[in-house]
PDB file of C-alpha atoms and ligand atoms in Angstrom:
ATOM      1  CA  UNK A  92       7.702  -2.244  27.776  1.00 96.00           C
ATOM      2  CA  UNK A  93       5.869  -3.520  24.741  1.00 98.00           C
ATOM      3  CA  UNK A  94       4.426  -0.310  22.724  1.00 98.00           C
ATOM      4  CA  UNK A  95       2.290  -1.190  19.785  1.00 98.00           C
ATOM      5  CA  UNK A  96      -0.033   0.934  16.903  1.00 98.00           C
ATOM      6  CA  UNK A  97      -3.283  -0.744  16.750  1.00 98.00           C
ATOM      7  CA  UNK A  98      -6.774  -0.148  15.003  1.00 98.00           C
ATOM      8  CA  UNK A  99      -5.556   2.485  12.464  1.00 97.00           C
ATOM      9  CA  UNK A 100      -3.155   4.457  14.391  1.00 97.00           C
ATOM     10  CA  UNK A 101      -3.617   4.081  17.566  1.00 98.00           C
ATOM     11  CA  UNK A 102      -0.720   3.689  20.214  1.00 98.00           C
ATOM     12  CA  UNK A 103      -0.641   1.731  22.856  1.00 97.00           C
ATOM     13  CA  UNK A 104       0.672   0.054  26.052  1.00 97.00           C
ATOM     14  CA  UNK A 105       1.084  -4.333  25.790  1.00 97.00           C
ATOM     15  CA  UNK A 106       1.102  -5.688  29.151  1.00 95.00           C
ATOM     16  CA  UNK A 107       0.046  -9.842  29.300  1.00 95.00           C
ATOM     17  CA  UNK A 108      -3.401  -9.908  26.813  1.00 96.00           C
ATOM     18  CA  UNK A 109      -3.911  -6.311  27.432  1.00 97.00           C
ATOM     19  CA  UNK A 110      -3.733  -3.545  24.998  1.00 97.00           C
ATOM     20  CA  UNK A 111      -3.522   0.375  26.671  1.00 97.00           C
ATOM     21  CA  UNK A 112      -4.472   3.262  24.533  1.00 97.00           C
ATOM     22  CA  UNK A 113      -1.840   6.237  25.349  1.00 97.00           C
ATOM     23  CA  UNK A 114      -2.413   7.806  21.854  1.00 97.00           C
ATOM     24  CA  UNK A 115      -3.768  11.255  23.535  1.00 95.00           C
ATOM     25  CA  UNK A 116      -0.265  11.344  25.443  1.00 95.00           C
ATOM     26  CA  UNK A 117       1.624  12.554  22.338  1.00 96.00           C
ATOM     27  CA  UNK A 118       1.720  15.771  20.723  1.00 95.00           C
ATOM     28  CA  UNK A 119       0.111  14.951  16.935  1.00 93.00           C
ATOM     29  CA  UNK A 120      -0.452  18.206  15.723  1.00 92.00           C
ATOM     30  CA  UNK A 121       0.332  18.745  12.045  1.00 86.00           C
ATOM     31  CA  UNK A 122       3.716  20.534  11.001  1.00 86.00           C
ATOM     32  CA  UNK A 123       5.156  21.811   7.724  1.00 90.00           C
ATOM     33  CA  UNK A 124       7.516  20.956   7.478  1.00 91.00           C
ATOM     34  CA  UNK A 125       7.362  17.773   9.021  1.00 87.00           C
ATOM     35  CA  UNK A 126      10.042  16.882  10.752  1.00 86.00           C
ATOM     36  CA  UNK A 127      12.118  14.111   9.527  1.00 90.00           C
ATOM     37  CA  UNK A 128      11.320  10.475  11.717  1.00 93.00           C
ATOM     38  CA  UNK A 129       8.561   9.624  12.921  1.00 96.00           C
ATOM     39  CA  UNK A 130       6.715  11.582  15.239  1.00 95.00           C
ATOM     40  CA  UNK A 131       5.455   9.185  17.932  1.00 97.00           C
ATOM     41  CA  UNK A 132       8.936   7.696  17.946  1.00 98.00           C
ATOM     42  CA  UNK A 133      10.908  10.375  18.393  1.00 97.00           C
ATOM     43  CA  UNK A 134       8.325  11.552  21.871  1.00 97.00           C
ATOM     44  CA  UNK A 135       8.108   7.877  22.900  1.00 97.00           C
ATOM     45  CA  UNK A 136      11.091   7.950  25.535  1.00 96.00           C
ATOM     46  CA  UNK A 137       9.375  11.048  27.223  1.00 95.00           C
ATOM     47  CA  UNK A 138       6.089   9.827  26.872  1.00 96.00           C
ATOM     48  CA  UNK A 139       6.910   6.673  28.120  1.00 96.00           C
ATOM     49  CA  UNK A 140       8.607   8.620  31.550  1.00 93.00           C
ATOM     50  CA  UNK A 141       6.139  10.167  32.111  1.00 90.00           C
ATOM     51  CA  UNK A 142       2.980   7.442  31.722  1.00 90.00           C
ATOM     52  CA  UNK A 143       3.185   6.020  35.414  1.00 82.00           C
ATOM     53  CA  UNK A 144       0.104   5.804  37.155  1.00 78.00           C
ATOM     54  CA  UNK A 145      -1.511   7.183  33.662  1.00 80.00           C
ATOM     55  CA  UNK A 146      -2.200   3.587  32.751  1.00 86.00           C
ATOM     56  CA  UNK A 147      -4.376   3.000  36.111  1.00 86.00           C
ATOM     57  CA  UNK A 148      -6.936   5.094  35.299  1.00 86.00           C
ATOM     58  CA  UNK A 149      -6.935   3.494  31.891  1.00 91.00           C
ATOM     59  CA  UNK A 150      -9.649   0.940  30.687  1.00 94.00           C
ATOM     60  CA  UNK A 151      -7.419  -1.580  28.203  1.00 96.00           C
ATOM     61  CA  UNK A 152      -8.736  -3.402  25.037  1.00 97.00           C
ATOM     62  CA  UNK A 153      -8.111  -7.102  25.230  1.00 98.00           C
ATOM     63  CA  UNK A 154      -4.891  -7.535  22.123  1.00 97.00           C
ATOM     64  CA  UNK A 155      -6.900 -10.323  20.790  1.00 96.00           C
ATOM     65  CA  UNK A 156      -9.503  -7.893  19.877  1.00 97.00           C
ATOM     66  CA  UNK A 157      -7.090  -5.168  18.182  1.00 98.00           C
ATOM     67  CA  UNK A 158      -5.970  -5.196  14.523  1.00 98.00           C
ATOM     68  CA  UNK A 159      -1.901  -4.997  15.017  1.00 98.00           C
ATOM     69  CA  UNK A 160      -0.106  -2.628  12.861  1.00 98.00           C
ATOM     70  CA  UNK A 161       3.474  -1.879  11.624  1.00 98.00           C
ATOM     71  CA  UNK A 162       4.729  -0.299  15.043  1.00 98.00           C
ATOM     72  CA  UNK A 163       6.853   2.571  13.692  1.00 98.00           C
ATOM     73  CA  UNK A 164       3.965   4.088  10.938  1.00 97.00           C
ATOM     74  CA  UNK A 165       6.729   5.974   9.072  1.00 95.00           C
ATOM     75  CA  UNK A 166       9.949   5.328   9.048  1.00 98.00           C
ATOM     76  CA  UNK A 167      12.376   7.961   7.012  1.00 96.00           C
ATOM     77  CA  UNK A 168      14.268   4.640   5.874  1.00 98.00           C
ATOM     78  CA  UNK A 169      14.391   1.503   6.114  1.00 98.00           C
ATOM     79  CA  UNK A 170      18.230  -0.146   6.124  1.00 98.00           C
ATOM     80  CA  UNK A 171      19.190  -3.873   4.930  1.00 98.00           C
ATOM     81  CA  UNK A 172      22.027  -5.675   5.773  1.00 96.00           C
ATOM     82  CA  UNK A 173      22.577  -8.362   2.923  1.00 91.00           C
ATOM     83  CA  UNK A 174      24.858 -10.746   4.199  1.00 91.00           C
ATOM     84  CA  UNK A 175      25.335 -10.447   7.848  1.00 94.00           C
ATOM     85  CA  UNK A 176      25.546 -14.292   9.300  1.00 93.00           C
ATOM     86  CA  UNK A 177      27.950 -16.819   7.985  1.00 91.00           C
ATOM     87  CA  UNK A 178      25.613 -19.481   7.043  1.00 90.00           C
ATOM     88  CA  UNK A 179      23.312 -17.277   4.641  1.00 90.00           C
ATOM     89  CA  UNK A 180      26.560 -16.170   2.772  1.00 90.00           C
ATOM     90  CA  UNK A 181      27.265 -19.948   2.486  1.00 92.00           C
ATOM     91  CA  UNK A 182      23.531 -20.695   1.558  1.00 93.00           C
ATOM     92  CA  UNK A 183      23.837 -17.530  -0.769  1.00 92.00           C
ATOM     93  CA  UNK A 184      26.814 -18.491  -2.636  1.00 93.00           C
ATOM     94  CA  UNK A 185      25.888 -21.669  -2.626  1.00 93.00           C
ATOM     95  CA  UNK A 186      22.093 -20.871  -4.884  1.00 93.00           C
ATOM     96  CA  UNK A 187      23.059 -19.803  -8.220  1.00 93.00           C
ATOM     97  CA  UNK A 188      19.296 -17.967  -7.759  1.00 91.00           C
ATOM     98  CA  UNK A 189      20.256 -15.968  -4.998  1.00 90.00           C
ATOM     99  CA  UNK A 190      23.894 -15.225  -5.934  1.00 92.00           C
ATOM    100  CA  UNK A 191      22.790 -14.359  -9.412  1.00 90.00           C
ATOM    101  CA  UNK A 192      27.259 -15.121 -10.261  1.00 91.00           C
ATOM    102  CA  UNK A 193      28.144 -13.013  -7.696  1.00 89.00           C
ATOM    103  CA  UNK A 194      29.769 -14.123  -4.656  1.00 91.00           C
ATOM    104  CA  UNK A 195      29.611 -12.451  -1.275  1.00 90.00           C
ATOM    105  CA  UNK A 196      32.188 -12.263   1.304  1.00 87.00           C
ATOM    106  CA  UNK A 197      32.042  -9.801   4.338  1.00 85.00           C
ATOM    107  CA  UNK A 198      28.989  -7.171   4.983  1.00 87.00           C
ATOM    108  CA  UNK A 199      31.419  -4.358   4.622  1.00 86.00           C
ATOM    109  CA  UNK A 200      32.469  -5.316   0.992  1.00 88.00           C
ATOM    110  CA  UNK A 201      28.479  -4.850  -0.094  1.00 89.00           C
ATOM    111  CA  UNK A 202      27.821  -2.336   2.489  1.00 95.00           C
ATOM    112  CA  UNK A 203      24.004  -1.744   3.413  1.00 97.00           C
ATOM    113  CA  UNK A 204      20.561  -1.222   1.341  1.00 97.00           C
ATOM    114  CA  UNK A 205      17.728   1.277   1.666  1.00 98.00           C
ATOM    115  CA  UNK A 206      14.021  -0.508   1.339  1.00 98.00           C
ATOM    116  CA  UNK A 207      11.280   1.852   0.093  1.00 98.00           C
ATOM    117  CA  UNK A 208       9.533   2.900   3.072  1.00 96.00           C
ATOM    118  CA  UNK A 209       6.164   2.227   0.771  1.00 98.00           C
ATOM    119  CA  UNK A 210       7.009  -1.163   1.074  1.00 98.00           C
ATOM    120  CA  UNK A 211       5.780  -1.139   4.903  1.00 98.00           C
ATOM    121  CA  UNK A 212       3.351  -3.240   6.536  1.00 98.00           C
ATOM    122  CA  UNK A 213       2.032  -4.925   9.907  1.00 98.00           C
ATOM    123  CA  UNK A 214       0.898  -8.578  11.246  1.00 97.00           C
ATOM    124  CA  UNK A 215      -2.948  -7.380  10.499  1.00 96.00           C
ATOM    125  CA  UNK A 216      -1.870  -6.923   6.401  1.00 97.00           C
ATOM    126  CA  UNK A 217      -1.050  -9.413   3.712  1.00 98.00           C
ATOM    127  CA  UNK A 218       2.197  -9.723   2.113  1.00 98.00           C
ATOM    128  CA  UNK A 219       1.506  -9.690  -1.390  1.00 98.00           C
ATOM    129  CA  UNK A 220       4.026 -11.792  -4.081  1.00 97.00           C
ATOM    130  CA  UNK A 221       5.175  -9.315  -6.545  1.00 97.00           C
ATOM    131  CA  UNK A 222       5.583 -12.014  -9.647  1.00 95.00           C
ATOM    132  CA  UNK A 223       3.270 -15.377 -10.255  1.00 94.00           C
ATOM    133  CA  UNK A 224       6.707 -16.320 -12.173  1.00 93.00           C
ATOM    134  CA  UNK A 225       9.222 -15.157  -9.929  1.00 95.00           C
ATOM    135  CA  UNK A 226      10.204 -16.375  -6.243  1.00 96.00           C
ATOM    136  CA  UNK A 227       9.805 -14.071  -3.190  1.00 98.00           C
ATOM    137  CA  UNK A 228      11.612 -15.322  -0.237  1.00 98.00           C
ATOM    138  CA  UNK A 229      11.107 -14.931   3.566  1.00 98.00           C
ATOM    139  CA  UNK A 230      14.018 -13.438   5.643  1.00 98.00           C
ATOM    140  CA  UNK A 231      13.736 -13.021   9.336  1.00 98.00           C
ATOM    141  CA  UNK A 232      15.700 -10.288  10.974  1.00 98.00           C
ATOM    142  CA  UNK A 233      16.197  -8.544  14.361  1.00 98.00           C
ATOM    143  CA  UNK A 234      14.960  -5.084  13.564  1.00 98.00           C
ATOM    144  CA  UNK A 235      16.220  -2.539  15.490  1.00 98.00           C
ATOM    145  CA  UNK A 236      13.975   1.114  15.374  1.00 98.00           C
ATOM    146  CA  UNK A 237      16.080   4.265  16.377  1.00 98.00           C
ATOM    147  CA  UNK A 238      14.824   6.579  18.932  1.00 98.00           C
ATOM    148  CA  UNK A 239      17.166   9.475  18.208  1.00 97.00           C
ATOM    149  CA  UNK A 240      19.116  11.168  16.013  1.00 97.00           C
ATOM    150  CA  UNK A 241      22.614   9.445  15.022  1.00 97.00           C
ATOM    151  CA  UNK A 242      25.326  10.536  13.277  1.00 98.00           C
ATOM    152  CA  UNK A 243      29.339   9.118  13.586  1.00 98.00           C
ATOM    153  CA  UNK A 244      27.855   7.348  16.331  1.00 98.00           C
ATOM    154  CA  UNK A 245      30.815   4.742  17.994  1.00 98.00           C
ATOM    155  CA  UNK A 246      30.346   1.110  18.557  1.00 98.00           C
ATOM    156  CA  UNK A 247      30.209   1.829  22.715  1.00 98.00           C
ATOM    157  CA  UNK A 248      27.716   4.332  22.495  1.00 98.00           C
ATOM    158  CA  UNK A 249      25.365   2.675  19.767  1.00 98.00           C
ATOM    159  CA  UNK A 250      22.710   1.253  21.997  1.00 98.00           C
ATOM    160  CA  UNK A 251      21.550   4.429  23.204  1.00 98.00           C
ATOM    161  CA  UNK A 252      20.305   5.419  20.072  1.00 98.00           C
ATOM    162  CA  UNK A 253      17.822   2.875  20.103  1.00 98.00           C
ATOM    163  CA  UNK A 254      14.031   3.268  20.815  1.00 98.00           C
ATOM    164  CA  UNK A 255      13.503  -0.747  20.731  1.00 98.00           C
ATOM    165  CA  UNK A 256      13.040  -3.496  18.798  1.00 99.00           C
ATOM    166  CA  UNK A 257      10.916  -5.591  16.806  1.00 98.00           C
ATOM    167  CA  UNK A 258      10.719  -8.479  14.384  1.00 98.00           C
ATOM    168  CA  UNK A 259      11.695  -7.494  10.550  1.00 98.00           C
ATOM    169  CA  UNK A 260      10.805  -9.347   7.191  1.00 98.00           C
ATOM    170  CA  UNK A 261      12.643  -8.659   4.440  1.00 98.00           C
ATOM    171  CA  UNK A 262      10.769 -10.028   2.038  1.00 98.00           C
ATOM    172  CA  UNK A 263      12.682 -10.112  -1.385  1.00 98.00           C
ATOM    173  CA  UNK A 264      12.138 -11.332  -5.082  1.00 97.00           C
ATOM    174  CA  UNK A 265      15.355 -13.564  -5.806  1.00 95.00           C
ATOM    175  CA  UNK A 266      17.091 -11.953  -9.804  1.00 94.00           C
ATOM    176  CA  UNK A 267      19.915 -10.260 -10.855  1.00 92.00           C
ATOM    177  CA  UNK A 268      18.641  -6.424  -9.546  1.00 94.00           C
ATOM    178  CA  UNK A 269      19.748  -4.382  -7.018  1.00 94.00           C
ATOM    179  CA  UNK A 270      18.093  -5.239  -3.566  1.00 95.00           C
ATOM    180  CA  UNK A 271      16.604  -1.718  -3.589  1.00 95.00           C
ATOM    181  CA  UNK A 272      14.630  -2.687  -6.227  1.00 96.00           C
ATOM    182  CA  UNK A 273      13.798  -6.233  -5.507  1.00 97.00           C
ATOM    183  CA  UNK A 274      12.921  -6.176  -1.495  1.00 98.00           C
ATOM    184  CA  UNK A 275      10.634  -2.744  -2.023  1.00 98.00           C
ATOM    185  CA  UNK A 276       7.139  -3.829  -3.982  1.00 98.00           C
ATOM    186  CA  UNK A 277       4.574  -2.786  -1.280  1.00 98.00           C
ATOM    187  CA  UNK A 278       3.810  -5.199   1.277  1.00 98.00           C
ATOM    188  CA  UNK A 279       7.717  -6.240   1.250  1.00 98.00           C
ATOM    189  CA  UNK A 280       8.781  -5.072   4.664  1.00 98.00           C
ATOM    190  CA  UNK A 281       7.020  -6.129   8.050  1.00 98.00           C
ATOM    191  CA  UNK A 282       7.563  -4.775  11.238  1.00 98.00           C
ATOM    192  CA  UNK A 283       5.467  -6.286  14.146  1.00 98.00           C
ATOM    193  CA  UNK A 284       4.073  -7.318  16.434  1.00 98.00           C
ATOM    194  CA  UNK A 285       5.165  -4.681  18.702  1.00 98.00           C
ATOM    195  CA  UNK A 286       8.137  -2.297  19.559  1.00 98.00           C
ATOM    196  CA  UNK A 287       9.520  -3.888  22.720  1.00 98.00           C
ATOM    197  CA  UNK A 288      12.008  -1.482  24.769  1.00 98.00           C
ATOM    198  CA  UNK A 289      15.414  -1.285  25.515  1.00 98.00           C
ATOM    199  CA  UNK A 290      15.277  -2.243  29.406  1.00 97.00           C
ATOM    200  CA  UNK A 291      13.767  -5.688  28.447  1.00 98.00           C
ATOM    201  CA  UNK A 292      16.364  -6.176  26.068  1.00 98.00           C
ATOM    202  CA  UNK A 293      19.547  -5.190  27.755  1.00 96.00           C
ATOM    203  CA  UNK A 294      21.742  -7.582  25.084  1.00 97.00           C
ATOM    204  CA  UNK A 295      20.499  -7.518  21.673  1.00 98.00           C
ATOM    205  CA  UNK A 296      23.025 -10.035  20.979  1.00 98.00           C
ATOM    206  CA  UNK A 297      21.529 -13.014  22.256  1.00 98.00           C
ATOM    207  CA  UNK A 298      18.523 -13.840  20.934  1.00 98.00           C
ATOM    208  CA  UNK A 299      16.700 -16.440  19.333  1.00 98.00           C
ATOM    209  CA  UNK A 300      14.984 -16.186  16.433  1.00 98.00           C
ATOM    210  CA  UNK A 301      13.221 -18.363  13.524  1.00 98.00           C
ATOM    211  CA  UNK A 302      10.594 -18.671  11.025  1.00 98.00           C
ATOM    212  CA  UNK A 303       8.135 -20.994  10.281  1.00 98.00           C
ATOM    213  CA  UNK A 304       5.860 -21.679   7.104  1.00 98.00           C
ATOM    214  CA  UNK A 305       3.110 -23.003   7.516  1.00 98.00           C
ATOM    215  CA  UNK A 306       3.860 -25.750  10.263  1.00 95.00           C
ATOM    216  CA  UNK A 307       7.626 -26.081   8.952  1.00 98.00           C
ATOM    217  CA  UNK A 308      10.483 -24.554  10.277  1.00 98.00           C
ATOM    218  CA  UNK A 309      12.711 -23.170   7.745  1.00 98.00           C
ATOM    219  CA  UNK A 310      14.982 -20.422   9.678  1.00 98.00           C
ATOM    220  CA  UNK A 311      16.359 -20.629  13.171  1.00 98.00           C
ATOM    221  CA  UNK A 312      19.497 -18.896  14.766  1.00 98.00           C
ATOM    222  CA  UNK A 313      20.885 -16.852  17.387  1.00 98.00           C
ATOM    223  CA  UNK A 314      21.440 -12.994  16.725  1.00 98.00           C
ATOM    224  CA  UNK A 315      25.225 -13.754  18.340  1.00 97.00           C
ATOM    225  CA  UNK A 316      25.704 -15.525  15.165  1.00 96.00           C
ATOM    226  CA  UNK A 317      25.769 -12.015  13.308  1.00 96.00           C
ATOM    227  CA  UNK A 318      28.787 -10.999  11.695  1.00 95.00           C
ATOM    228  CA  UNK A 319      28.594  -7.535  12.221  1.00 96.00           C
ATOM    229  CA  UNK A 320      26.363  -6.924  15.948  1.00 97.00           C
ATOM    230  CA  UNK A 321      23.598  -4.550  16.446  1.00 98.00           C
ATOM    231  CA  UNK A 322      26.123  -2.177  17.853  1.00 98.00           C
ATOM    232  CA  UNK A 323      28.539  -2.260  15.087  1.00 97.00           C
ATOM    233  CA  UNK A 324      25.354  -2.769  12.364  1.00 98.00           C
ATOM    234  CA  UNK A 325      24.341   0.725  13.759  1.00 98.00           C
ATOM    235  CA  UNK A 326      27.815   2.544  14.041  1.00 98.00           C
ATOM    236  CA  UNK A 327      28.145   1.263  10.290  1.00 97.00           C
ATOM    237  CA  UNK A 328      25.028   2.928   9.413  1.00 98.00           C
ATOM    238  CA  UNK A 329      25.500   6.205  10.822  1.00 98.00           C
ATOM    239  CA  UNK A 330      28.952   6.896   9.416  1.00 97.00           C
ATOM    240  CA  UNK A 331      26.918   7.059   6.482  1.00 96.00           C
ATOM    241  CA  UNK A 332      23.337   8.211   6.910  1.00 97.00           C
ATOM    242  CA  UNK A 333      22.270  10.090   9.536  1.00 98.00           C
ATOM    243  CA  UNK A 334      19.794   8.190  11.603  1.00 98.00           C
ATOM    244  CA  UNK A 335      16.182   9.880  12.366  1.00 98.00           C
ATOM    245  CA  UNK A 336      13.603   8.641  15.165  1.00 98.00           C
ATOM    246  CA  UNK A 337      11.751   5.846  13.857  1.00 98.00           C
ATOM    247  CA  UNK A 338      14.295   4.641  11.282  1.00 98.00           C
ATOM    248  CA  UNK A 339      14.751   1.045  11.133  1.00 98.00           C
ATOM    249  CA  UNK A 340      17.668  -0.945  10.529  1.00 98.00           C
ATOM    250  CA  UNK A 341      16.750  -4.766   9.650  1.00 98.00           C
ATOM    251  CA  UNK A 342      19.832  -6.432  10.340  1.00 98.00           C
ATOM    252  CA  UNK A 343      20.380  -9.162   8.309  1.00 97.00           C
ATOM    253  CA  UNK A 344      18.814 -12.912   8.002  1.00 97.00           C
ATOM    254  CA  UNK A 345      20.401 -16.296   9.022  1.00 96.00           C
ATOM    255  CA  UNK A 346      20.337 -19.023   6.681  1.00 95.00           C
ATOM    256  CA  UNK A 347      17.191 -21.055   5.376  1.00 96.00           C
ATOM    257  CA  UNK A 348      15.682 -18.240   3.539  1.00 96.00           C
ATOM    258  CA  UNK A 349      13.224 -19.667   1.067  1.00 96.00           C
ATOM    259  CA  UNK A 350      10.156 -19.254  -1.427  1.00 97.00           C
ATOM    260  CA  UNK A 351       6.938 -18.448   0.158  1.00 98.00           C
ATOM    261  CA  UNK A 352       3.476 -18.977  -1.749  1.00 97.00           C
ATOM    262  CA  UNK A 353       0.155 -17.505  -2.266  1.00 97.00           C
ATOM    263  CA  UNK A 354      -1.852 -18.740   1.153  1.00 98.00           C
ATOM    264  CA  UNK A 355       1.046 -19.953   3.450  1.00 98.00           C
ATOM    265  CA  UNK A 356       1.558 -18.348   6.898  1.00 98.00           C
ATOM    266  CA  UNK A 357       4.191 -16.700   7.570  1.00 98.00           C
ATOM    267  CA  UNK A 358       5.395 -17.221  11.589  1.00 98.00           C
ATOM    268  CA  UNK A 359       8.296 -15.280  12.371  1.00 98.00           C
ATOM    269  CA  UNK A 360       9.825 -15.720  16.175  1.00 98.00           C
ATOM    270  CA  UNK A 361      12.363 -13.474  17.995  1.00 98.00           C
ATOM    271  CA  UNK A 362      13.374 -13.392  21.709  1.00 98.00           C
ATOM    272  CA  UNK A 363      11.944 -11.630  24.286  1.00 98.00           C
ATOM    273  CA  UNK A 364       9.923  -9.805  21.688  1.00 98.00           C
ATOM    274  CA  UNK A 365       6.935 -12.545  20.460  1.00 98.00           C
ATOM    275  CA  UNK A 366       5.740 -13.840  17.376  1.00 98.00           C
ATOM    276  CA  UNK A 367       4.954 -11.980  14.076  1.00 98.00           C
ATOM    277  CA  UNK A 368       2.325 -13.963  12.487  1.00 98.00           C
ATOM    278  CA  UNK A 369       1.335 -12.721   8.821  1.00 98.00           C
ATOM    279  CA  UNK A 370      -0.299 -14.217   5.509  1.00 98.00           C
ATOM    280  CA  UNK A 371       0.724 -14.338   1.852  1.00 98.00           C
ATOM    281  CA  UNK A 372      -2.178 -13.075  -0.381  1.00 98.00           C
ATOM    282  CA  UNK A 373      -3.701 -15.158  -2.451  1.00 97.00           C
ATOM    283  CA  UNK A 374      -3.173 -13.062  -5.853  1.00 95.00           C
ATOM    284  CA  UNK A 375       0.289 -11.709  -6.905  1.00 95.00           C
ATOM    285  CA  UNK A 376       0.176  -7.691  -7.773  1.00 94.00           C
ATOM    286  CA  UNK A 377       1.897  -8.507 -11.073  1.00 87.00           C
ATOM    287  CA  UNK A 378       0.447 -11.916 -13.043  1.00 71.00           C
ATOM    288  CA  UNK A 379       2.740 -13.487 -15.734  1.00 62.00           C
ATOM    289  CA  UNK A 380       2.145 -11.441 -19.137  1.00 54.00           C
ATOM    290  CA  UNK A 381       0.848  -8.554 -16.859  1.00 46.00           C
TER     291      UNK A 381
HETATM  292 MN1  LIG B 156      17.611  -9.233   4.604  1.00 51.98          MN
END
């Protein structure tokens, strides 16, 4: 099932070109304190049991009429892998302007990064270049969103953690800072176009994915190139952080990452999810001498 948030906040059903508004199925009402996830996430799997012959009676919205948002709306964190396929530590060591003199060898020796959950945006949004005299690079990812919460979770048991998936961008400025600091200006992290459900995805470690600018292909892969698997990524996660609903792990980009630039289009394809389609602005939020 393909569940998306659409036209500020709503949440709905995909099926084929059709858009179903279930947004009065979930319990909304304000809490202090708010619990820690996201909301919708965290009721999705028994919303989602429950919605059966719900969606008859249901007028939908055709989805080329809807303005697509991020599909988790607040995420307690958002986790990076840096260097989680072979050929983008090779393309990495290889660019003194990504390595910045260091050189990377396994995930586990750099361990994982936390992205500002500020930095979050969807399809309908711009991505906006931090620095006219920096570069800010494209990274496709598998993004995984967890449904429930994790802790010391094992390898075998990882996958039912998970609420779905969804295409990630980890956008990042390229310079010698930590990656907290460099992949979390606002605008830096998209999520779209939709959440798509476990039961369609059965083996997360399969799939195509790639990215396009403009008309030119600069990424493609397979996520059974990843070093460390979605299973593992999240086991490796949770022995550290405890995982809420709605937290999102991106986990990690195959080689061909690259500058983008104010205008281009941004086409980012994974598997049995779709295609995350999103524009650069055409101002940066920081001009030189700024
Ligand atoms: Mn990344």
């Amino acid at each position: 099932m393909r569940i998306s948030r659409f036209n500020y906040d709503r949440i709905g059903i995909v099926k084929d070109a059709d858009v179903y508004d279930i947004t009065d199925l979930f319990d909304l009402k304000l809490q202090w304190p708010v619990p820690t996830g996201d909301t919708v996430i965290a009721q999705l799997g028994q919303v989602l049991g429950r919605v059966g012959d719900a969606l008859r009676d249901r007028q939908p919205q055709p989805l080329s009429s809807v303005r697509l948002e991020s599909p988790v709306a607040n995420p307690g964190k958002i986790i990076g892998a840096p260097v989680n396929y072979h050929a983008h530590i090779d393309e990495a060591n290889n660019d003194p302007e990504i390595n910045k003199g260091k050189t990377f060898t396994t995930l586990e020796a750099y361990g994982l990064f936390l992205k500002a959950n500020s930095s979050l945006i969807g399809p309908s949004d711009e991505i906006q270049s931090a620095f006219a005299e920096r570069r800010t690079d494209h990274e496709v990812e598998l993004a995984v969103v967890i449904g429930r919460t994790a802790r010391h979770v094992t390898v075998e048991q990882a996958l039912d953690y998970v609420a779905g998936y969804t295409i990630g961008l980890d956008m990042s400025v390229r310079g010698a800072e930590v990656p907290s600091y460099r992949k979390s200006p606002d605008t830096y992290s998209v999520l779209g176009p939709w959440l798509v459900t476990p039961e369609d995805i059965p083996d997360p470690d399969s799939l195509n994915l790639s990215l396009h600018v403009n008309d030119e292909l600069r990424q493609e892969a397979n996520t059974r190139l990843l070093i460390l698997n979605v299973r593992r990524v999240i086991a490796y996660a949770s022995a550290l952080y405890t995982l809420h609903p709605g937290d999102v792990i991106m986990t990690g980009t195959p080689a061909g990452v690259g500058p983008v630039l104010p205008g281009d289009t941004l086409r980012a394809y994974v598997e049995k999810i779709g295609t995350l389609t999103v524009r650069i602005a055409d101002t940066f939020a920081h001009q030189t001498g700024a």
